[in-house]
Amino acid sequence: MRQPTRAGVRDAAAKVAAILPPSPIYVHDVGGVAVTFKAECLQPMGAFKLRGAWHRLTAIDPDVRDKGVVAFSSGNHAQGIAWAAKRLGMPAVIVMPADAPRSKREGTLALGAEIVTYDRDSESREKIAAHLAHARGAILVPSFDDPWVIEGQGSAAIEAMTQMVEAGLPDPSHLVVPCGGGGLAAGMTLGLPDAAITVVEPEGWDDMCRSLEAGWIEPVGDNPPPTACDALQTKRVSERTFEVLARRDAKGVAVSEAEVRAAQRWAATKLRLVVEPGGAVALAALLARKVAPQPGMLVVLSGGNVDVDAYSAALAGDR
Amino acid sequence: MRQPTRAGVRDAAAKVAAILPPSPIYVHDVGGVAVTFKAECLQPMGAFKLRGAWHRLTAIDPDVRDKGVVAFSSGNHAQGIAWAAKRLGMPAVIVMPADAPRSKREGTLALGAEIVTYDRDSESREKIAAHLAHARGAILVPSFDDPWVIEGQGSAAIEAMTQMVEAGLPDPSHLVVPCGGGGLAAGMTLGLPDAAITVVEPEGWDDMCRSLEAGWIEPVGDNPPPTACDALQTKRVSERTFEVLARRDAKGVAVSEAEVRAAQRWAATKLRLVVEPGGAVALAALLARKVAPQPGMLVVLSGGNVDVDAYSAALAGDR
């Protein structure tokens, strides 16, 4: 099993820097400490996912690129793959549940991908995607359990470190990062070999937190609570992502839905950024002081793709 | 009367570039045309106003800087002046109505300025500010009727043009820009000598539109309608700003409150940016096709300081 490496993260960072300007960083006072925020929500398709997609797709032999790429996702991974495939002139097929939100279907279609739908209750997206990939000779790209994808997401860390140094800020010494399957968290951990790591998940979906405490992979329990963090609803992390985080003694914390909404309000009024629920969990942990602000802290705002009605309600609520 | 010049705008752009990274530009498809958006809402204090403030305050003789600066404003100009003064180590006094929104008071205080309040019904902010400036030997900085302020705001045009060229986009050939007193519009017009200009105002507050049509300055009428665009509630433009725009045959259009809200929703979902009502009027004119999208079009999103309740309601409404 190929493992993601720091060298691979650095390679991914160079590849991403060749096609995209760095996503901005913002420094803001939190409890008397200057904290750095990395605005991955401002990427062209609204999330960090194009990093891993670009690193993976550019690693495909040019001779077989015309066979295309297949992914299953109803969200940001789909749009990241579609974005990278379009840029490389590759066909992309996204396997998506028939009841996926229209905004996400439209975002994926607008990037030129083909969508194949399945019935969430009776069909397996993994099987459909594997079948499609086999039939077409296309490459299947997982959303996090893939060394290139992990390395690609990690490019955000190299980029942020460079920006912090250029801005005269301290080197990033503590990373606080949203965690679904752990691709972004593991990749950025590889990119920052000297930083302490905290991964953040929604309450009830904090399987990486519990896995890191236990020392082995624990899946999400049966009947997890509803969460607005659609981007973080991963039922089981992978050995690849878990191993990277466990080896670095990463800690995990869980945040409530109300804490996530408070973070979305803070981002809107203090940074003027639209951050989706799953993209706001690391900020939520900081604002709720589940992580203490400290110099050199780097907090990732990982995505900004919102349903406008739900977003409006999140900004209005809880007061 | 000193007039703002293109040379002054270029000088301002160099001064601003020395202390601030460029605000990002975003290219998005509107009606099949790639339109460029300049995100001034992502400036450190949330609006373009720090440009004019910086150009003006750095033009003050260092020997008298310790006397400080005075401005009257309840909004973005106050925060722009406070931001620039703090950076220069100058005292700043802001004259603000006693009933100004708490978020704006707090934003100004957080930047280290002193606030002097007045009663909106019985006192004149102009007189209070002039008296304070005289008593302290401080410099009074108007929000738009000032050659340095106009030139400073215009630095956004030089910056955007550079960014567009670097991104391989066409030179900006048509500027669409929000207009209150006209400082930003006039400054950017000076910065783009070959571009067509459209200024945008809220309906009922479209005095620059009417002035440009009439050929002389027309003030806002009695009892103008309520508008969410607090940043654009200027009752009379100045000769300095009007002359620049009239000489270039600028056109004006007015947008409705519903069109402004639609623009705020579009910016949140397509660009993941929080844009305040007054900052969204140029985008509103484009989306309502009151201005036809065309290649080389540059649309300014001029500010992002929102009251979160009003913003949430704007995102929710009208459907």
XYZ file of C-alpha atoms in Angstrom:
638
model
C 0.000 0.000 0.000
C 1.616 3.272 -1.133
C 1.767 5.713 1.751
C 1.494 9.497 1.455
C 4.765 11.291 2.244
C 6.005 14.740 3.088
C 7.965 14.748 -0.181
C 4.709 14.024 -1.996
C 3.010 16.912 -0.204
C 5.804 19.249 -1.287
C 5.503 17.987 -4.852
C 1.734 18.557 -4.740
C 2.269 22.084 -3.407
C 4.529 22.926 -6.357
C 1.970 21.520 -8.804
C -0.910 23.451 -7.238
C 1.133 26.670 -7.059
C 1.725 26.415 -10.800
C -1.996 26.707 -11.580
C -3.669 28.522 -8.669
C -2.890 31.601 -6.574
C -2.658 30.788 -2.853
C -5.985 30.973 -1.039
C -5.802 34.028 1.248
C -4.820 33.898 4.895
C -6.399 36.250 7.429
C -5.053 37.101 10.848
C -7.611 37.933 13.521
C -7.501 38.475 17.243
C -9.102 35.664 19.261
C -8.894 36.124 23.022
C -5.921 38.450 22.727
C -3.978 36.120 20.412
C -3.351 36.666 16.692
C -4.667 33.511 14.985
C -4.174 32.751 11.275
C -7.096 31.501 9.188
C -6.598 29.746 5.860
C -9.560 30.544 3.585
C -9.920 27.402 1.466
C -13.569 28.397 1.089
C -12.310 30.931 -1.477
C -10.964 28.282 -3.870
C -12.576 28.395 -7.338
C -15.006 25.548 -6.594
C -15.397 26.575 -2.961
C -13.240 24.054 -1.086
C -9.763 22.511 -0.725
C -10.801 19.415 -2.681
C -9.326 20.586 -5.986
C -5.849 20.178 -4.442
C -6.072 16.412 -4.055
C -7.923 16.071 -7.333
C -5.224 17.981 -9.193
C -2.345 16.019 -7.639
C -4.093 12.707 -8.386
C -5.247 13.445 -11.921
C -1.913 14.897 -13.016
C -0.286 11.648 -11.796
C -2.318 9.656 -14.339
C -0.305 8.598 -17.403
C -1.182 11.037 -20.205
C -1.757 8.047 -22.501
C -4.766 6.888 -20.491
C -6.184 10.263 -19.474
C -8.767 10.134 -22.250
C -10.406 7.152 -20.505
C -11.399 9.599 -17.813
C -11.983 9.508 -14.101
C -14.784 8.303 -11.841
C -15.649 9.478 -8.323
C -18.534 9.014 -5.939
C -19.554 12.058 -3.949
C -22.491 14.393 -3.684
C -20.379 17.281 -2.544
C -17.074 19.048 -2.667
C -15.007 16.039 -3.799
C -17.232 15.744 -6.873
C -16.668 19.381 -7.749
C -12.939 19.135 -7.069
C -12.602 16.151 -9.423
C -14.801 17.826 -12.042
C -12.728 21.029 -11.801
C -9.390 19.229 -12.207
C -10.684 16.949 -14.984
C -12.050 19.895 -16.930
C -8.729 21.685 -16.657
C -6.925 18.590 -17.988
C -9.501 17.939 -20.694
C -10.406 14.579 -19.124
C -13.919 13.122 -19.016
C -15.279 12.834 -15.457
C -18.189 10.753 -14.198
C -19.590 11.478 -10.760
C -21.786 8.924 -8.994
C -24.278 10.855 -6.891
C -27.448 9.931 -4.999
C -30.663 10.701 -6.904
C -31.738 12.980 -4.048
C -28.536 15.074 -3.905
C -29.144 18.821 -3.402
C -29.795 20.577 -6.689
C -27.084 23.173 -6.003
C -24.451 20.441 -5.802
C -25.734 18.681 -8.948
C -25.715 21.980 -10.811
C -22.255 22.905 -9.558
C -20.895 19.578 -10.771
C -22.666 19.773 -14.149
C -21.462 23.351 -14.637
C -17.915 22.018 -14.384
C -18.618 19.708 -17.304
C -18.863 16.357 -15.482
C -21.326 13.603 -16.282
C -23.564 12.577 -13.379
C -24.781 9.026 -12.790
C -27.402 8.775 -10.070
C -28.225 5.884 -7.774
C -30.859 5.103 -5.208
C -29.385 5.730 -1.769
C -31.487 3.001 -0.132
C -31.132 0.101 -2.552
C -27.855 0.593 -4.442
C -24.172 0.774 -3.530
C -22.320 3.799 -4.856
C -19.009 1.985 -4.417
C -20.162 -0.867 -6.666
C -21.627 1.444 -9.289
C -18.456 3.535 -9.386
C -16.205 0.455 -9.563
C -18.333 -0.984 -12.362
C -18.236 2.277 -14.330
C -14.484 2.606 -13.906
C -13.946 -0.977 -15.058
C -16.271 -0.667 -18.050
C -14.632 2.539 -19.263
C -11.049 1.871 -18.249
C -11.306 5.015 -16.129
C -9.463 5.724 -12.875
C -11.534 5.673 -9.700
C -10.495 8.459 -7.304
C -11.527 7.995 -3.653
C -12.350 11.110 -1.652
C -9.723 10.536 1.050
C -8.328 7.001 1.113
C -5.671 7.619 -1.538
C -2.032 8.683 -1.126
C -2.153 11.260 -3.918
C -5.379 12.761 -2.623
C -3.946 13.048 0.902
C -0.710 14.588 -0.382
C -2.645 16.996 -2.581
C -4.818 18.249 0.285
C -1.634 18.677 2.319
C -0.413 21.311 -0.138
C -2.586 23.776 1.815
C -0.100 23.468 4.692
C 2.979 24.264 2.608
C 1.142 27.212 1.094
C -0.024 28.554 4.467
C 3.439 28.213 5.990
C 4.967 30.201 3.126
C 2.313 32.894 3.497
C 2.792 33.127 7.263
C 6.563 33.498 6.912
C 6.134 36.155 4.205
C 3.717 38.057 6.460
C 6.208 38.053 9.336
C 4.074 35.688 11.409
C 5.480 32.849 13.517
C 5.797 29.436 11.852
C 2.597 27.415 12.233
C 3.051 25.525 15.488
C -0.525 24.268 16.012
C -2.885 23.180 13.225
C -6.637 23.067 13.871
C -8.409 21.389 10.984
C -11.845 19.980 10.062
C -11.967 16.192 9.700
C -14.324 13.966 7.718
C -12.349 11.038 6.343
C -9.147 12.762 7.371
C -7.605 13.499 3.968
C -7.071 17.202 4.611
C -6.009 16.648 8.232
C -3.493 13.908 7.374
C -2.098 15.753 4.373
C -1.598 18.999 6.275
C -0.045 17.059 9.169
C 2.551 15.667 6.765
C 3.140 19.180 5.497
C 3.800 20.582 8.974
C 6.225 18.159 10.659
C 6.755 20.338 13.736
C 3.170 21.374 14.502
C 0.772 20.067 17.118
C -2.423 18.801 15.472
C -6.058 19.056 16.527
C -8.741 17.571 14.290
C -12.332 18.712 14.730
C -15.554 16.832 13.971
C -19.270 17.339 14.644
C -20.617 15.722 17.805
C -21.806 12.172 17.142
C -19.610 12.006 14.025
C -16.367 12.204 16.007
C -15.032 8.836 14.966
C -11.504 10.148 14.286
C -11.471 11.698 17.782
C -12.472 8.405 19.353
C -10.130 6.419 17.108
C -7.169 8.593 18.118
C -8.051 8.072 21.785
C -8.529 4.339 21.388
C -5.447 3.717 19.285
C -7.407 1.867 16.597
C -10.106 2.785 14.097
C -13.562 3.161 15.596
C -16.433 3.798 13.144
C -19.294 6.222 13.716
C -21.944 4.601 15.905
C -25.362 3.443 14.727
C -27.930 6.160 14.190
C -25.634 9.173 14.478
C -27.417 12.486 15.152
C -28.397 14.794 12.288
C -25.720 17.365 11.469
C -25.529 20.355 9.151
C -21.929 19.334 8.385
C -22.718 17.312 5.260
C -19.064 17.446 4.214
C -17.973 15.576 7.350
C -20.461 12.687 7.400
C -17.888 9.932 6.923
C -18.763 6.743 8.765
C -15.254 5.316 8.930
C -11.838 6.865 8.448
C -9.102 4.986 6.598
C -5.905 3.385 7.825
C -3.908 5.794 5.682
C -5.338 8.904 7.278
C -5.558 7.439 10.783
C -1.955 6.238 10.790
C -0.567 9.653 9.857
C -2.544 11.360 12.613
C -1.963 8.691 15.278
C 1.796 8.688 14.667
C 1.835 12.432 15.334
C -0.251 12.103 18.499
C -3.019 14.261 17.053
C -5.876 15.173 19.376
C -9.549 15.283 18.405
C -12.381 17.454 19.647
C -16.086 17.487 18.802
C -18.268 20.569 18.388
C -22.017 21.039 18.700
C -24.312 22.226 15.931
C -24.858 25.514 17.812
C -21.105 26.042 18.052
C -20.849 25.517 14.299
C -23.550 28.123 13.637
C -21.788 30.596 15.956
C -18.606 30.053 13.953
C -20.444 30.692 10.678
C -21.750 33.989 12.105
C -18.274 34.974 13.313
C -16.722 34.233 9.913
C -19.423 36.272 8.144
C -19.063 39.347 10.341
C -15.349 39.322 11.220
C -13.834 37.913 8.031
C -16.721 38.544 5.544
C -16.457 34.920 4.453
C -19.233 32.452 3.743
C -18.154 29.195 5.395
C -20.181 25.994 5.150
C -20.966 24.085 8.371
C -18.337 21.403 7.840
C -15.815 24.069 6.890
C -16.436 25.969 10.121
C -15.843 23.236 12.729
C -12.198 24.121 13.434
C -13.147 27.756 13.986
C -16.057 26.570 16.149
C -13.688 24.638 18.406
C -11.496 27.707 18.784
C -14.363 30.113 19.538
C -15.848 27.647 22.059
C -12.354 27.439 23.646
C -12.284 23.683 23.147
C -8.909 24.578 21.688
C -7.026 27.412 23.423
C -5.869 30.199 21.079
C -2.089 30.455 20.930
C 0.563 32.201 18.847
C 1.371 30.349 15.630
C -2.073 28.749 15.471
C -3.336 27.946 11.974
C -7.075 27.303 11.637
C -8.467 25.969 8.359
C -11.782 27.177 6.925
C -12.085 24.273 4.531
C -15.168 25.035 2.426
C -17.860 27.567 1.613
C -20.517 25.769 -0.430
C -23.798 26.510 1.295
C -27.472 26.093 0.629
C -28.586 29.703 0.956
C -31.730 28.943 2.986
C -29.887 26.801 5.506
C -27.105 29.377 5.674
C -29.534 32.201 6.296
C -31.155 30.191 9.084
C -27.762 29.422 10.631
C -26.910 33.125 10.708
C -30.271 33.996 12.243
C -30.508 31.337 14.919
C -29.673 30.699 18.563
C -30.108 34.162 20.000
C -9.109 73.797 -5.369
C -6.631 70.902 -5.796
C -8.026 68.341 -8.203
C -7.399 64.592 -8.045
C -5.223 63.322 -10.894
C -4.286 60.068 -12.565
C -0.696 60.609 -11.392
C -2.022 60.892 -7.857
C -3.962 57.653 -8.261
C -0.808 55.889 -9.422
C 1.100 57.306 -6.476
C -1.640 56.095 -4.126
C -1.525 52.630 -5.692
C 2.206 52.370 -5.014
C 1.712 53.487 -1.400
C -1.113 51.012 -0.821
C 0.811 48.163 -2.495
C 3.655 48.754 -0.061
C 1.493 47.888 2.951
C -1.349 45.633 1.755
C -1.646 42.606 -0.513
C -4.052 43.209 -3.412
C -7.661 42.355 -2.606
C -8.510 39.241 -4.635
C -10.220 39.305 -8.012
C -12.654 36.564 -9.019
C -13.770 35.732 -12.531
C -17.268 34.326 -12.898
C -19.545 33.579 -15.814
C -22.521 35.941 -16.094
C -24.770 35.290 -19.079
C -22.003 33.524 -20.979
C -19.443 36.285 -20.363
C -16.439 36.087 -18.019
C -16.815 39.068 -15.664
C -14.141 40.128 -13.150
C -15.114 41.010 -9.584
C -12.849 43.028 -7.292
C -13.392 41.888 -3.698
C -12.790 45.059 -1.672
C -15.055 43.481 0.951
C -12.013 41.369 1.883
C -9.904 44.352 2.973
C -8.784 44.189 6.629
C -11.531 46.539 7.840
C -14.038 45.218 5.300
C -14.104 47.950 2.644
C -12.056 50.024 0.171
C -12.049 53.030 2.529
C -8.591 52.332 3.962
C -7.128 53.218 0.544
C -8.178 56.861 0.636
C -7.439 57.102 4.329
C -3.914 55.785 3.839
C -3.139 58.106 0.912
C -4.497 61.118 2.826
C -2.891 60.432 6.193
C 0.529 59.631 4.722
C 0.360 63.016 2.947
C 0.219 64.794 6.318
C 3.523 66.372 7.349
C 5.133 63.998 9.876
C 5.732 66.997 12.179
C 2.006 67.513 12.719
C 0.851 63.874 12.659
C 0.765 63.752 16.450
C -2.087 66.302 16.409
C -4.182 63.560 14.905
C -7.057 63.287 12.500
C -10.816 63.849 12.725
C -13.566 62.333 10.586
C -17.330 62.161 10.721
C -18.871 58.870 9.688
C -20.837 56.075 11.253
C -19.533 53.503 8.867
C -16.716 52.334 6.666
C -14.956 55.714 6.349
C -14.626 55.818 10.133
C -13.021 52.396 10.182
C -10.782 53.225 7.240
C -9.486 56.360 8.983
C -9.094 54.511 12.279
C -7.187 51.699 10.540
C -4.766 54.051 8.762
C -4.279 56.243 11.838
C -3.507 53.235 14.006
C -0.942 52.020 11.493
C 0.726 55.461 11.510
C 0.512 55.827 15.275
C -1.752 58.884 14.916
C -4.651 59.725 17.229
C -8.037 59.548 15.485
C -11.356 61.026 16.580
C -14.523 59.851 14.873
C -17.728 61.875 15.150
C -20.612 59.417 15.078
C -24.331 59.684 15.798
C -25.316 58.509 19.283
C -27.591 55.890 17.707
C -24.987 54.357 15.366
C -25.131 50.544 15.163
C -23.153 48.911 17.943
C -21.173 46.779 15.483
C -19.831 49.905 13.780
C -19.008 51.606 17.091
C -17.206 48.493 18.258
C -15.338 48.096 14.988
C -14.091 51.669 15.229
C -13.146 51.380 18.904
C -11.341 48.106 18.244
C -9.119 50.004 15.805
C -8.112 52.356 18.609
C -10.057 55.472 17.615
C -11.809 57.822 20.028
C -15.539 58.261 19.376
C -17.411 61.521 19.956
C -21.148 61.154 19.650
C -23.762 63.712 18.647
C -27.512 63.874 18.487
C -28.558 63.270 14.893
C -31.651 65.516 15.207
C -30.288 68.576 16.975
C -26.566 68.768 16.224
C -24.419 69.137 13.113
C -21.685 66.569 12.717
C -19.841 68.859 10.310
C -19.699 71.641 12.939
C -18.664 69.290 15.724
C -15.914 67.773 13.580
C -14.665 71.176 12.428
C -14.631 72.436 16.020
C -12.718 69.363 17.237
C -10.196 69.645 14.428
C -9.644 73.350 15.159
C -9.329 72.857 18.914
C -6.782 70.049 18.556
C -4.927 71.239 15.492
C -5.980 67.956 13.868
C -6.653 67.356 10.174
C -10.283 66.850 9.152
C -10.620 64.150 6.488
C -13.858 64.210 4.474
C -15.265 60.886 3.309
C -15.199 61.719 -0.415
C -14.795 65.441 -1.155
C -11.023 65.429 -0.957
C -8.442 64.969 -3.729
C -6.250 62.581 -1.713
C -9.226 60.482 -0.658
C -10.445 60.226 -4.268
C -6.965 59.329 -5.522
C -6.544 56.785 -2.761
C -9.800 54.994 -3.557
C -8.734 54.977 -7.206
C -5.777 52.750 -6.340
C -8.242 49.834 -6.533
C -8.367 50.374 -10.304
C -4.597 50.232 -10.812
C -4.447 47.128 -8.662
C -7.308 45.390 -10.513
C -5.824 46.227 -13.902
C -2.494 44.698 -12.891
C -4.228 41.584 -11.590
C -6.314 41.194 -14.749
C -3.259 41.480 -16.995
C -1.344 38.972 -14.849
C -4.290 36.549 -15.074
C -4.344 36.803 -18.876
C -7.678 38.630 -18.863
C -8.506 41.531 -21.186
C -7.753 45.039 -19.937
C -10.687 46.469 -17.983
C -12.821 48.193 -20.610
C -15.992 48.794 -18.562
C -16.071 49.648 -14.859
C -19.272 49.078 -12.862
C -18.947 50.615 -9.424
C -21.094 51.486 -6.385
C -21.580 55.211 -5.791
C -22.381 57.141 -2.606
C -20.524 60.449 -2.701
C -18.555 59.222 -5.688
C -15.063 58.964 -4.194
C -14.473 55.375 -5.258
C -16.166 55.868 -8.636
C -14.225 59.025 -9.475
C -10.906 57.647 -8.259
C -11.248 54.414 -10.224
C -12.345 56.391 -13.291
C -9.095 58.354 -13.108
C -7.224 55.080 -12.760
C -8.800 53.595 -15.906
C -8.546 56.281 -18.599
C -9.811 54.032 -21.403
C -12.770 52.365 -19.682
C -16.478 53.072 -19.990
C -17.940 53.889 -16.567
C -21.266 52.963 -14.988
C -22.000 54.106 -11.440
C -24.736 52.363 -9.477
C -26.925 53.725 -6.664
C -30.006 52.569 -4.769
C -33.366 53.721 -6.151
C -34.372 57.060 -4.650
C -30.745 57.797 -3.746
C -29.623 57.999 -7.371
C -28.527 61.616 -7.265
C -25.286 60.953 -9.149
C -27.290 59.211 -11.895
C -29.608 62.200 -12.210
C -26.749 64.676 -11.946
C -24.871 62.971 -14.781
C -28.013 63.094 -16.924
C -28.738 66.723 -16.076
C -25.186 67.963 -16.474
C -25.178 69.637 -13.052
C -25.360 68.434 -9.459
C -28.823 67.384 -8.334
C -29.215 66.455 -4.654
C -31.273 63.548 -3.360
C -34.934 64.554 -3.152
C -36.858 65.204 0.063
C -37.927 62.127 1.989
C -35.936 59.536 0.067
C -37.142 55.940 0.528
C -35.593 53.698 3.162
C -32.654 51.659 1.853
C -30.492 48.898 3.289
C -27.514 50.552 1.558
C -26.374 52.618 4.547
C -22.961 53.145 2.921
C -24.543 54.976 -0.031
C -26.886 57.397 1.739
C -25.155 60.565 0.582
C -27.534 63.450 -0.024
C -25.321 65.426 -2.362
C -22.236 64.512 -4.356
C -19.321 66.942 -4.646
C -18.044 68.965 -7.554
C -14.765 67.066 -7.428
C -16.346 63.655 -7.871
C -19.071 64.843 -10.255
C -16.618 66.623 -12.562
C -14.426 63.555 -12.988
C -17.391 61.368 -13.872
C -19.159 63.926 -16.080
C -16.004 64.603 -18.101
C -15.787 60.867 -18.863
C -19.456 60.653 -19.833
C -20.174 58.148 -17.070
C -23.646 56.611 -16.989
C -25.685 55.978 -13.853
C -28.223 53.277 -13.038
C -30.374 52.678 -9.981
C -31.193 49.311 -8.431
C -34.073 48.205 -6.225
C -33.746 46.825 -2.711
C -34.841 43.389 -3.974
C -32.151 43.482 -6.660
C -29.578 44.275 -3.973
C -30.692 41.305 -1.876
C -30.520 39.021 -4.926
C -26.961 40.210 -5.487
C -26.039 39.489 -1.858
C -27.383 35.934 -2.282
C -25.462 35.459 -5.522
C -22.212 36.662 -3.956
C -22.698 34.317 -0.980
C -23.366 31.218 -3.061
C -21.221 31.795 -6.159
C -18.232 33.641 -4.675
C -18.626 32.695 -0.964
C -18.304 36.370 -0.071
C -20.295 38.381 2.438
C -21.126 41.660 0.698
C -22.981 44.492 2.418
C -26.001 46.039 0.639
C -24.172 49.151 -0.527
C -21.244 47.002 -1.646
C -23.506 44.819 -3.789
C -25.255 47.448 -5.947
C -22.896 47.140 -8.940
C -23.341 43.376 -8.952
C -27.098 43.916 -8.584
C -27.172 46.080 -11.721
C -25.298 43.385 -13.635
C -27.499 40.499 -12.464
C -30.667 42.521 -13.233
C -29.198 43.208 -16.702
C -29.426 46.943 -16.135
C -25.828 46.727 -17.310
C -25.119 44.150 -20.040
C -22.261 41.757 -19.222
C -19.347 42.142 -21.621
C -15.732 41.003 -21.915
C -13.336 43.167 -19.923
C -16.027 44.151 -17.438
C -14.776 44.964 -13.919
C -17.412 44.982 -11.162
C -16.501 46.274 -7.711
C -17.784 44.615 -4.519
C -16.912 47.572 -2.343
C -17.655 46.446 1.213
C -18.691 43.561 3.436
C -19.593 45.005 6.831
C -23.022 43.626 7.663
C -25.346 43.466 10.598
C -25.786 39.700 10.865
C -29.556 39.802 11.455
C -30.214 42.054 8.485
C -27.855 39.976 6.380
C -29.574 36.738 7.320
C -32.945 38.279 6.416
C -31.586 39.508 3.071
C -30.394 35.997 2.225
C -33.729 34.484 3.228
C -36.095 36.890 1.537
C -38.007 37.435 -1.688
C -38.670 33.864 -2.709
